PDB file of C-alpha atoms in Angstrom:
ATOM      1  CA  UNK I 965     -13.150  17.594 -17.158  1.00  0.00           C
ATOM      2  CA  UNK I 966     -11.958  14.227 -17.791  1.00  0.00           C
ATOM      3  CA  UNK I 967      -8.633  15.494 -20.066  1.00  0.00           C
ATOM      4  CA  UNK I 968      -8.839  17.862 -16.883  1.00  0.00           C
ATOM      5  CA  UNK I 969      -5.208  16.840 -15.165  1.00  0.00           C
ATOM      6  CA  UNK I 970      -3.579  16.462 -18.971  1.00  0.00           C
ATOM      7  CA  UNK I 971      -4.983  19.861 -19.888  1.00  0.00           C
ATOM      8  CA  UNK I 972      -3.938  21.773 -16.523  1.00  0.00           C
ATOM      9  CA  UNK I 973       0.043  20.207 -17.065  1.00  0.00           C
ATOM     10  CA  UNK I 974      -0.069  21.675 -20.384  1.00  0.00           C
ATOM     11  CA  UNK I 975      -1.264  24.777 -19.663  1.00  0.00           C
ATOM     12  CA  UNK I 976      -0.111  25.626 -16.124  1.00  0.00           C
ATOM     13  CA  UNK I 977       2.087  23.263 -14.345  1.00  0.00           C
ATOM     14  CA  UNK I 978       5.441  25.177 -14.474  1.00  0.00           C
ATOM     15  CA  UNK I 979       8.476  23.164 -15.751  1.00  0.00           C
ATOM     16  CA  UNK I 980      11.424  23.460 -13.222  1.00  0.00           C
ATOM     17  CA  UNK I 981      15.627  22.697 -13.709  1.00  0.00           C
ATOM     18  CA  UNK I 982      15.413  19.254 -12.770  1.00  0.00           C
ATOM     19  CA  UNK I 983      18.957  18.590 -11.077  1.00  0.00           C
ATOM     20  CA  UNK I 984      20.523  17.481  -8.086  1.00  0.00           C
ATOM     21  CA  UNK I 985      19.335  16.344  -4.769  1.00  0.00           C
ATOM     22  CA  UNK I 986      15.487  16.775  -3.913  1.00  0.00           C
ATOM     23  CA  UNK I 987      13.905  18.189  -0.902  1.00  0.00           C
ATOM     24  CA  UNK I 988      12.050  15.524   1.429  1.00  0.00           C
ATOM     25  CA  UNK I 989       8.521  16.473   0.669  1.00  0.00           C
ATOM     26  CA  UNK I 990       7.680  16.514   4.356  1.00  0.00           C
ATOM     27  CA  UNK I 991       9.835  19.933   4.905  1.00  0.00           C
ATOM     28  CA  UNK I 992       8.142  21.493   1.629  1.00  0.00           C
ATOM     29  CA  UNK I 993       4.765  20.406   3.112  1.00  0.00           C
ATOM     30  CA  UNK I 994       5.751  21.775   6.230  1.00  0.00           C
ATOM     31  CA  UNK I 995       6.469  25.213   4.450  1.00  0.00           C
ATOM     32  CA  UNK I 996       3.333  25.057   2.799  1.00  0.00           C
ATOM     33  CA  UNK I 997       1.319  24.801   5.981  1.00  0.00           C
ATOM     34  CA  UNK I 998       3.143  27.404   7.741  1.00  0.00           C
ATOM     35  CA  UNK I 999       2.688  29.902   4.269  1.00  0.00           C
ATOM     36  CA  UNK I1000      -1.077  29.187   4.250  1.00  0.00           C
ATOM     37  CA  UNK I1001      -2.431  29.283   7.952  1.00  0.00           C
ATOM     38  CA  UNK I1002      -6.244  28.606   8.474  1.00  0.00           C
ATOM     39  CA  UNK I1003      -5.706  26.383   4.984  1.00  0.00           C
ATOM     40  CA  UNK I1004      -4.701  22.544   5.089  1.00  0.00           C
ATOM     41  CA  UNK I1005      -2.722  20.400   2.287  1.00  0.00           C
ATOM     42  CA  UNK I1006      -5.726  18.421   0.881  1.00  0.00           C
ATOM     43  CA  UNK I1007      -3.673  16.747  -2.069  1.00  0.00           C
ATOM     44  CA  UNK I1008      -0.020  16.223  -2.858  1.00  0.00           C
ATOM     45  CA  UNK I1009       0.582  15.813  -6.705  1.00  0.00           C
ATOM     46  CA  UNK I1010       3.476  14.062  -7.420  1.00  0.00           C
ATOM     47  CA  UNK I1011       4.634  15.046 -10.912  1.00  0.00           C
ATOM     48  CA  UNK I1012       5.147  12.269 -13.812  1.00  0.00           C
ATOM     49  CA  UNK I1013       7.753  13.726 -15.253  1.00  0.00           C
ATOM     50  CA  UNK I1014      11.391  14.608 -13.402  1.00  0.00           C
ATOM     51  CA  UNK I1015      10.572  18.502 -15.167  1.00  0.00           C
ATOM     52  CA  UNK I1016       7.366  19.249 -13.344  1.00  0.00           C
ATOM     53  CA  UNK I1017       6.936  20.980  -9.901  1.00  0.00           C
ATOM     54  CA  UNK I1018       5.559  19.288  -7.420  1.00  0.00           C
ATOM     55  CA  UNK I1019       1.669  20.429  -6.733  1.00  0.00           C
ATOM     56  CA  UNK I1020       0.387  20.735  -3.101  1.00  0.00           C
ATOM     57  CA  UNK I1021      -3.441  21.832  -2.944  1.00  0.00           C
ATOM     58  CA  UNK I1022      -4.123  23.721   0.072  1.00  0.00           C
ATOM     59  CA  UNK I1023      -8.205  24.184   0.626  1.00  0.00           C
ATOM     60  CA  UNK I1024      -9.489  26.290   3.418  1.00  0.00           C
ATOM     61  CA  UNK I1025     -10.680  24.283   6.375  1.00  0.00           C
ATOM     62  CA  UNK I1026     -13.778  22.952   6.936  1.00  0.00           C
ATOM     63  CA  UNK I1027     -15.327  23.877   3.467  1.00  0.00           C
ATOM     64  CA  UNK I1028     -18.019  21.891   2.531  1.00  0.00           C
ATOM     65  CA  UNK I1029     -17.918  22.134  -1.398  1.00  0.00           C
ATOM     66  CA  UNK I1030     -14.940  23.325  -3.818  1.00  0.00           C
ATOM     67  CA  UNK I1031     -16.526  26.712  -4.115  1.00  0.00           C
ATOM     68  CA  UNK I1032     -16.087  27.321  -0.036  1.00  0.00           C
ATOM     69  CA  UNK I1033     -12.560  25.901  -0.623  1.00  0.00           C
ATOM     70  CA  UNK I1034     -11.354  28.166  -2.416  1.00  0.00           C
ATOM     71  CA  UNK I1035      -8.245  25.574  -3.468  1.00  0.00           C
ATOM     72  CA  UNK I1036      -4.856  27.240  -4.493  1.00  0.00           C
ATOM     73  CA  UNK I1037      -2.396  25.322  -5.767  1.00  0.00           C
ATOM     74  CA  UNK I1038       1.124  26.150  -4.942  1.00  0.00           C
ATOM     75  CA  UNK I1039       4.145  24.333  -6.780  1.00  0.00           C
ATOM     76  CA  UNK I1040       7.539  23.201  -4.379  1.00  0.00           C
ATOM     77  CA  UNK I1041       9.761  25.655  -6.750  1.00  0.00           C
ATOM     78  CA  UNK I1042       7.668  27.976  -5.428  1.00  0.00           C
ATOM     79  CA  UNK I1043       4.805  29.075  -7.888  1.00  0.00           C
ATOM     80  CA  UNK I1044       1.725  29.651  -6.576  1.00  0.00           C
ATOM     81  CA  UNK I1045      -1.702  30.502  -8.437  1.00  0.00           C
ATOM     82  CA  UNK I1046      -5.317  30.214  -7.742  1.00  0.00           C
ATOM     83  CA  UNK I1047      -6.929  27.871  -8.727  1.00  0.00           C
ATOM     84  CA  UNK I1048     -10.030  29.816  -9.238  1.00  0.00           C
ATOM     85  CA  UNK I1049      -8.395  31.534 -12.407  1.00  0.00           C
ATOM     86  CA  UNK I1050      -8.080  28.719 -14.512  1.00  0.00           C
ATOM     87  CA  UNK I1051     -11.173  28.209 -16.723  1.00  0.00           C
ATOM     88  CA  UNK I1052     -11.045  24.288 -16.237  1.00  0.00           C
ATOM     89  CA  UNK I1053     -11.391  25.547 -12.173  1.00  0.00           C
ATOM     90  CA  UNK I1054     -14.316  27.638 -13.636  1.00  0.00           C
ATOM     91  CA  UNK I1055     -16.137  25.058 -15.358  1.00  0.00           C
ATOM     92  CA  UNK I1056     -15.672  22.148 -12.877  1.00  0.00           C
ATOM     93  CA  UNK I1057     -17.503  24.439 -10.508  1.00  0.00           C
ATOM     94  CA  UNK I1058     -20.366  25.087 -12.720  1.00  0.00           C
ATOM     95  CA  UNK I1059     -20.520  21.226 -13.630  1.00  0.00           C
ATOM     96  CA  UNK I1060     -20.482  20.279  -9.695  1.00  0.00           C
ATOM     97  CA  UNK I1061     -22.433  23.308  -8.118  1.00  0.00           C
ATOM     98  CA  UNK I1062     -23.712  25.522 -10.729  1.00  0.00           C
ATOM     99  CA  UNK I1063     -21.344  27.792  -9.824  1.00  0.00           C
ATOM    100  CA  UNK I1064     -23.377  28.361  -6.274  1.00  0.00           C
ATOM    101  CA  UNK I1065     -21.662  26.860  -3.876  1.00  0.00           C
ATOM    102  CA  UNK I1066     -23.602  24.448  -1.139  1.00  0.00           C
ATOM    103  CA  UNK I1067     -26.757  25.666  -2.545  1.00  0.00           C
ATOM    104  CA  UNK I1068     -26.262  24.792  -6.177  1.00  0.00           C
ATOM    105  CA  UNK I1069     -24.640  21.227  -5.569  1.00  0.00           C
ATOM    106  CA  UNK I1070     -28.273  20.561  -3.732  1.00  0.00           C
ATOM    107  CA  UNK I1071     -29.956  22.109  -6.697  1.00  0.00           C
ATOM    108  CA  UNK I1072     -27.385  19.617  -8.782  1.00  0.00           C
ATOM    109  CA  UNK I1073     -28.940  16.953  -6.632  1.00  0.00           C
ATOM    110  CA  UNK I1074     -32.447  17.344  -6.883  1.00  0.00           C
ATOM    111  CA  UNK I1075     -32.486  17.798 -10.685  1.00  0.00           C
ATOM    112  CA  UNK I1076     -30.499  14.549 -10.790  1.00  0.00           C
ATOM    113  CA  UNK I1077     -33.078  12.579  -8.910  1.00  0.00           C
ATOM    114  CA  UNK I1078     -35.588  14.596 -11.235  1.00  0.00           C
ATOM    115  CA  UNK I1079     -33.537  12.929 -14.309  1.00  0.00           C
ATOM    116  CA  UNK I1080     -33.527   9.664 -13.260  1.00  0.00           C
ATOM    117  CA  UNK I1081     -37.685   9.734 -12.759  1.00  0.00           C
ATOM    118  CA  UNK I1082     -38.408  10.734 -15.707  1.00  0.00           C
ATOM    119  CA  UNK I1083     -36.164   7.603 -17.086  1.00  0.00           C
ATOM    120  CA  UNK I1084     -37.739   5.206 -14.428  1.00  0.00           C
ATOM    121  CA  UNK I1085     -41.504   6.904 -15.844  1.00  0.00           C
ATOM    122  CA  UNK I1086     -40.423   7.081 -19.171  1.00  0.00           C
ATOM    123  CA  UNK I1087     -39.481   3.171 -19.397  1.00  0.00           C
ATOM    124  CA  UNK I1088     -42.385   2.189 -17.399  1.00  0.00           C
ATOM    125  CA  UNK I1089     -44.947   4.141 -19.967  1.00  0.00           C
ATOM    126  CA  UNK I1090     -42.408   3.029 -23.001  1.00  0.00           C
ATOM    127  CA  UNK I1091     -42.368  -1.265 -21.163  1.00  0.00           C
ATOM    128  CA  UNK I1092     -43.840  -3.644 -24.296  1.00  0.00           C
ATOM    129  CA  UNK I1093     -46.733  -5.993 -24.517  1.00  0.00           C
ATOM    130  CA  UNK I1094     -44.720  -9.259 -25.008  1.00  0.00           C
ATOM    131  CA  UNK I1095     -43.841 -10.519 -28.045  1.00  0.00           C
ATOM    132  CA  UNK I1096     -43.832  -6.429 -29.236  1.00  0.00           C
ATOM    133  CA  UNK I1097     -40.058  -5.950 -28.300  1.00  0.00           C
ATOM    134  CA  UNK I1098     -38.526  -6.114 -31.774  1.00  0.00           C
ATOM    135  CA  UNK I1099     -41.434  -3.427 -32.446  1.00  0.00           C
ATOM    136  CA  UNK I1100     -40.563  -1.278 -29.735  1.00  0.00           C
ATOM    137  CA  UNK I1101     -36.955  -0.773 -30.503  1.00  0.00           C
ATOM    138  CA  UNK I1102     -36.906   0.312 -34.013  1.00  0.00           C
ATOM    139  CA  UNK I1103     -38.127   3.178 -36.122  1.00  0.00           C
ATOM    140  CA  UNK I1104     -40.955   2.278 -38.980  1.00  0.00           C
ATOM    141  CA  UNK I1105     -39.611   4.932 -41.831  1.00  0.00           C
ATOM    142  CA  UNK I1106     -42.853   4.226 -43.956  1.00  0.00           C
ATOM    143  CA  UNK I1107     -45.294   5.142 -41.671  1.00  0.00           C
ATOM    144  CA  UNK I1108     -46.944   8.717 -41.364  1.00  0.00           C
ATOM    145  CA  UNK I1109     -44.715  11.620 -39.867  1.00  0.00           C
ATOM    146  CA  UNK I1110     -46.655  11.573 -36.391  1.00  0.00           C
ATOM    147  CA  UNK I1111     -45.644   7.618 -35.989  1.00  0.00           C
ATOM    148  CA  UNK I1112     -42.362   8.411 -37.030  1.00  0.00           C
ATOM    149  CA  UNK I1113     -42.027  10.669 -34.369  1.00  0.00           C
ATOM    150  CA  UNK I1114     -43.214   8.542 -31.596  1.00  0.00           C
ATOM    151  CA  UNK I1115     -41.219   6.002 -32.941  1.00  0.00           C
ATOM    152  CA  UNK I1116     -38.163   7.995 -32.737  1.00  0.00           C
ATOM    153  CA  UNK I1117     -38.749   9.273 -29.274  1.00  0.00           C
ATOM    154  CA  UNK I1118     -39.608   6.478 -27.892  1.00  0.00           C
ATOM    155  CA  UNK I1119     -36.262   4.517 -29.362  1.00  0.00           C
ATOM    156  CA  UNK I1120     -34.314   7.256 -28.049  1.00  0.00           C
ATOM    157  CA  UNK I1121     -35.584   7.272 -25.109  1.00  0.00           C
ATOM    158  CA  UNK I1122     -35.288   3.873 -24.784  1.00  0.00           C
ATOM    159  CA  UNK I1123     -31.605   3.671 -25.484  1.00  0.00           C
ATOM    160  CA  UNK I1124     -30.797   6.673 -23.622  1.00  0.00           C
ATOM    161  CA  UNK I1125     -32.500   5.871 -20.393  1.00  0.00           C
ATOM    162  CA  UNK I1126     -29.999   3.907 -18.685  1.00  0.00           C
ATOM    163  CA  UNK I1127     -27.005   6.520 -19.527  1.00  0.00           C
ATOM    164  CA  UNK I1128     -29.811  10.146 -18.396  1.00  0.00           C
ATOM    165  CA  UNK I1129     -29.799   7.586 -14.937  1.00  0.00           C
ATOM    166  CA  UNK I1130     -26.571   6.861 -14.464  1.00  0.00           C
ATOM    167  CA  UNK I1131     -25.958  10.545 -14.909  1.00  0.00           C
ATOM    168  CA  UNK I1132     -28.729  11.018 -12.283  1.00  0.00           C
ATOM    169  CA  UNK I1133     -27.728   8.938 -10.109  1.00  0.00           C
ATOM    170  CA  UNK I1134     -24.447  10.945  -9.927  1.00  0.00           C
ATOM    171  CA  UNK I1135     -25.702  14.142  -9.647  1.00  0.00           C
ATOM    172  CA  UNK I1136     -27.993  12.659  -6.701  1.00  0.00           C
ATOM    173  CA  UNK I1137     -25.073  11.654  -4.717  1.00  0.00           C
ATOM    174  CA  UNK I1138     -22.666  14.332  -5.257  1.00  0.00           C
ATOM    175  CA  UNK I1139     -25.534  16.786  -4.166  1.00  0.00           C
ATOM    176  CA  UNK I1140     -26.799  14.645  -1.182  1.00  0.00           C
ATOM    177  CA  UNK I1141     -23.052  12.548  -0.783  1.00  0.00           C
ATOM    178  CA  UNK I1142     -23.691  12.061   3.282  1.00  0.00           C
ATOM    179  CA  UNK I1143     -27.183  10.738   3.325  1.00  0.00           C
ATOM    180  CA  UNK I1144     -26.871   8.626   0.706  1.00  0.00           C
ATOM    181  CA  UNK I1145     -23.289   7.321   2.032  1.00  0.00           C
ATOM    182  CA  UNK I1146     -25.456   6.460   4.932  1.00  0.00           C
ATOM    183  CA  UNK I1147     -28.536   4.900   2.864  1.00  0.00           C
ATOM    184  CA  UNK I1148     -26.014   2.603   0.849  1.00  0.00           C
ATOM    185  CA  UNK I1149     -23.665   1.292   4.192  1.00  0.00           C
ATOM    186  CA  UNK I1150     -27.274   0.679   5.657  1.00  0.00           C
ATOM    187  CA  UNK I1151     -28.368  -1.506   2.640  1.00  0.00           C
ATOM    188  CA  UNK I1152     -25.465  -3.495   2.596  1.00  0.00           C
ATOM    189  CA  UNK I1153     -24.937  -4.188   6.498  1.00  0.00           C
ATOM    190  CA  UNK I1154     -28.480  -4.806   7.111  1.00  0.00           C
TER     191      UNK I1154
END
C-alpha cells in the first residue's frame, strides 16, 4: 500500500501522445461530472510526468467508506476503469474494512483498540522493579528453556509494544474517525 501510487502508474496509468496545447482541466472536470451523474470528482491527479493521463476519481455520493464508493478512475484521454479491478484496490479494502464495508472498518476499529490493551496490559504486567531494567530487556541464553522463553517474550513484547499501539491506535481511528475527531478537538480546546 505504501509503493501503492508507484505501483498503480506502472501498471495502469495509460501513457498518452504528449503534444500540443492542453485542455483547461476545469472543462475535462466538467465532462467528467456530466459522464458520471449521482458520482462527484473526489481527487484530481495531476500526472508527474508530461506522458501520463490525467486521473480524476469520481466516488459515488455520500458513501461513507471506499467500499460504498465504489471509486472509478477515469483518465482526461479518455480511459476509464474501475477501480475495484485492480488487486492493489482489492487489498486496500481488505486492509481498511476487511473487505466489509461500514461494518468491517468498525470491526477494524475495535480490534485496534483490542491491540493497543493488550500492549498497555502487557507493559504494565512486563513494568520492572527498579534497578531490574538491564534484566528486563535482554535474553539470559544459559538459563533453562522455560526462562528462555519468558525471557524472549517478554523482550519482544517489550520492544514491540509501542509499534502493535501505534498500529492500534490507527486502526481505532480509521474505524471510529468522527468520534474520535471529536474526542481529540475536545482535548485540545478544553
Amino acid at each position: 500500500l505504501i509503493f501503492r501510487p508507484e505501483l498503480e502508474q506502472a501498471l495502469y496509468l495509460p501513457r498518452v501522445a504528449a503534444s500540443g496545447a492542453t485542455a483547461p482541466v476545469a472543462g475535462i472536470l466538467a465532462d467528467v461530472a456530466a459522464r458520471y451523474p449521482g458520482r462527484r470528482v473526489s481527487r484530481v491527479q495531476f500526472p508527474a510526468d508530461a506522458d501520463r493521463a490525467l486521473e480524476f476519481v469520481v466516488s459515488k455520493i455520500g458513501a461513507r467508506s471506499l467500499k460504498e464508493a465504489q471509486q472509478i478512475r477515469v483518465f482526461a484521454d479518455p480511459y476509464a476503469r474501475e477501480q475495484q479491478s485492480s488487486w492493489i484496490f482489492v487489498l486496500q479494502d481488505f486492509h481498511f474494512s476487511l473487505s466489509g464495508g461500514l461494518t468491517g472498518l468498525k470491526v477494524n476499529g475495535v480490534v485496534g483498540g483490542v491491540l493497543v490493551l493488550m500492549s498497555l496490559t502487557g507493559l504494565i504486567a512486563w513494568w520492572p522493579t527498579p534497578g531490574r531494567w538491564r534484566r528486563s530487556i535482554r535474553i539470559n541464553t544459559a538459563a533453562s528453556w522455560k526462562r528462555v522463553t519468558w525471557d524472549v517474550h517478554s523482550v519482544t513484547g517489550f520492544f514491540s509494544s509501542l509499534v502493535l499501539m501505534v498500529f492500534g491506535l490507527t486502526g481505532v481511528f480509521y474505524g471510529f474517525r468522527e468520534p474520535v475527531t471529536r474526542a481529540l478537538l475536545w482535548t485540545v480546546k478544553g
